[in-house]
Each structure stands twice: as C-alpha cells, then as structure tokens.
Amino acid sequence: MDRAPTTTELEAAAFRRLRDHLRERTDVQNIDLMNLAGFCRNCLSNWYAEAAAEAGRPMGKDEAREIVYGMPYDEWRARHQREAGAEAQAAFDASTPHD
C-alpha cells in the first residue's frame, strides 16, 4: 500500500538535495554564498546542529560540518577553499552582521 510522504520527509529530501548540490559545487565559495544569499555551508551546518540539539541529540560543530561538507571541514578547506578576492571580501564586510 502506497502512502504519501510526510512534510518532514519532503523537507528532509530537499535538505539532502541542497547538501549534495553544495558538496558537488566546490567551485562556489562560502563567501560567494554569503554575499549572494546570506547563508553558506557553515550556516547550514549550524542550523543542523541547532535542530539536532532541539531534538535532544546535541552535536559539535565539527560533526555538523562533516554532515554538510561530506568530509572534515579542514580537509574541505585544504582541497577547495580559495583566498577571497578583494571585491568579495569588501562586499562581505559591508553586509549585515553574519551568524
């Protein structure tokens, strides 16, 4: 018997798709995401950790980041992070305070 997916299941599927998309798009830097959308992979991992804590499953920053990045954060940075250009850094500095 088929059953319709719940809202939570649909939201979880959308989250996984966003997470996987960000893992594949290593060319898109976090500062670019912050400047264009006001959030980045780190924000997403913070939100994940907050949701886990609210559900009674606290986790550390490193664990949450590994869920989002698909590898330890330091490894991702070494493989994919580039120095921010002056224009991107200026836009970031001029934007509203970041979480």
mmCIF file of C-alpha atoms in Angstrom:
data_model
loop_
_atom_site.group_PDB
_atom_site.id
_atom_site.type_symbol
_atom_site.label_atom_id
_atom_site.label_comp_id
_atom_site.label_asym_id
_atom_site.label_seq_id
_atom_site.Cartn_x
_atom_site.Cartn_y
_atom_site.Cartn_z
ATOM 1 C CA MET A 1 0.000 0.000 0.000
ATOM 2 C CA ASP A 2 1.445 3.346 -1.060
ATOM 3 C CA ARG A 3 1.437 6.219 1.349
ATOM 4 C CA ALA A 4 2.037 9.870 0.701
ATOM 5 C CA PRO A 5 5.322 11.220 2.058
ATOM 6 C CA THR A 6 5.047 13.439 5.095
ATOM 7 C CA THR A 7 6.050 17.078 5.062
ATOM 8 C CA THR A 8 9.081 16.157 7.158
ATOM 9 C CA GLU A 9 10.142 13.520 4.620
ATOM 10 C CA LEU A 10 9.797 16.009 1.781
ATOM 11 C CA GLU A 11 11.748 18.645 3.692
ATOM 12 C CA ALA A 12 14.454 16.095 4.509
ATOM 13 C CA ALA A 13 14.712 15.130 0.840
ATOM 14 C CA ALA A 14 15.029 18.797 -0.149
ATOM 15 C CA PHE A 15 17.733 19.293 2.505
ATOM 16 C CA ARG A 16 19.690 16.291 1.228
ATOM 17 C CA ARG A 17 19.456 17.587 -2.320
ATOM 18 C CA LEU A 18 20.722 21.036 -1.255
ATOM 19 C CA ARG A 19 23.514 19.441 0.801
ATOM 20 C CA ASP A 20 24.561 17.221 -2.110
ATOM 21 C CA HIS A 21 24.412 20.117 -4.547
ATOM 22 C CA LEU A 22 26.689 22.208 -2.314
ATOM 23 C CA ARG A 23 29.079 19.260 -1.962
ATOM 24 C CA GLU A 24 29.310 18.997 -5.754
ATOM 25 C CA ARG A 25 29.698 22.744 -6.322
ATOM 26 C CA THR A 26 33.047 23.138 -4.609
ATOM 27 C CA ASP A 27 33.781 25.956 -7.062
ATOM 28 C CA VAL A 28 31.236 28.091 -5.213
ATOM 29 C CA GLN A 29 32.964 29.541 -2.188
ATOM 30 C CA ASN A 30 31.222 30.191 1.120
ATOM 31 C CA ILE A 31 31.899 33.927 0.852
ATOM 32 C CA ASP A 32 30.115 33.948 -2.524
ATOM 33 C CA LEU A 33 27.116 32.204 -0.979
ATOM 34 C CA MET A 34 27.083 34.694 1.909
ATOM 35 C CA ASN A 35 27.304 37.669 -0.431
ATOM 36 C CA LEU A 36 24.565 36.417 -2.740
ATOM 37 C CA ALA A 37 22.216 34.512 -0.447
ATOM 38 C CA GLY A 38 23.068 35.493 3.111
ATOM 39 C CA PHE A 39 23.973 31.950 4.160
ATOM 40 C CA CYS A 40 26.712 29.426 3.478
ATOM 41 C CA ARG A 41 27.669 25.842 4.210
ATOM 42 C CA ASN A 42 28.737 26.826 7.723
ATOM 43 C CA CYS A 43 25.344 28.423 8.363
ATOM 44 C CA LEU A 44 23.647 25.259 7.142
ATOM 45 C CA SER A 45 25.772 23.136 9.473
ATOM 46 C CA ASN A 46 24.982 25.486 12.385
ATOM 47 C CA TRP A 47 21.260 25.171 11.653
ATOM 48 C CA TYR A 48 21.627 21.392 11.508
ATOM 49 C CA ALA A 49 23.389 21.322 14.884
ATOM 50 C CA GLU A 50 20.716 23.605 16.393
ATOM 51 C CA ALA A 51 17.947 21.334 15.106
ATOM 52 C CA ALA A 52 19.755 18.303 16.496
ATOM 53 C CA ALA A 53 20.098 19.957 19.900
ATOM 54 C CA GLU A 54 16.403 20.884 19.897
ATOM 55 C CA ALA A 55 15.595 17.234 19.145
ATOM 56 C CA GLY A 56 17.698 16.073 22.098
ATOM 57 C CA ARG A 57 20.700 14.965 20.026
ATOM 58 C CA PRO A 58 23.359 17.593 20.640
ATOM 59 C CA MET A 59 26.362 17.523 18.336
ATOM 60 C CA GLY A 60 29.501 19.538 17.985
ATOM 61 C CA LYS A 61 30.379 21.968 15.229
ATOM 62 C CA ASP A 62 32.812 19.515 13.623
ATOM 63 C CA GLU A 63 30.233 16.732 13.407
ATOM 64 C CA ALA A 64 27.619 19.041 11.896
ATOM 65 C CA ARG A 65 30.101 20.444 9.376
ATOM 66 C CA GLU A 66 31.134 16.963 8.287
ATOM 67 C CA ILE A 67 27.470 16.161 7.599
ATOM 68 C CA VAL A 68 27.175 19.221 5.364
ATOM 69 C CA TYR A 69 30.621 19.150 3.740
ATOM 70 C CA GLY A 70 30.841 15.361 3.336
ATOM 71 C CA MET A 71 34.314 15.348 4.891
ATOM 72 C CA PRO A 72 36.099 17.023 7.777
ATOM 73 C CA TYR A 73 35.966 20.801 7.415
ATOM 74 C CA ASP A 74 39.757 21.232 7.464
ATOM 75 C CA GLU A 75 40.061 18.714 4.629
ATOM 76 C CA TRP A 76 37.419 20.545 2.569
ATOM 77 C CA ARG A 77 39.199 23.849 3.151
ATOM 78 C CA ALA A 78 42.552 22.397 2.091
ATOM 79 C CA ARG A 79 41.054 20.901 -1.078
ATOM 80 C CA HIS A 80 38.605 23.583 -2.178
ATOM 81 C CA GLN A 81 38.796 26.928 -0.358
ATOM 82 C CA ARG A 82 40.453 29.800 -2.193
ATOM 83 C CA GLU A 83 41.544 33.166 -0.882
ATOM 84 C CA ALA A 84 38.652 35.603 -1.166
ATOM 85 C CA GLY A 85 39.143 38.340 -3.707
ATOM 86 C CA ALA A 86 39.189 41.951 -2.549
ATOM 87 C CA GLU A 87 35.774 42.645 -4.094
ATOM 88 C CA ALA A 88 34.145 39.623 -2.440
ATOM 89 C CA GLN A 89 35.725 40.451 0.916
ATOM 90 C CA ALA A 90 34.596 44.093 0.690
ATOM 91 C CA ALA A 91 31.034 43.005 -0.116
ATOM 92 C CA PHE A 92 31.093 40.587 2.817
ATOM 93 C CA ASP A 93 32.433 43.239 5.201
ATOM 94 C CA ALA A 94 29.793 45.741 4.069
ATOM 95 C CA SER A 95 26.869 43.358 4.504
ATOM 96 C CA THR A 96 24.765 42.942 7.613
ATOM 97 C CA PRO A 97 26.207 41.052 10.596
ATOM 98 C CA HIS A 98 26.555 37.321 9.972
ATOM 99 C CA ASP A 99 25.510 34.469 12.257
#
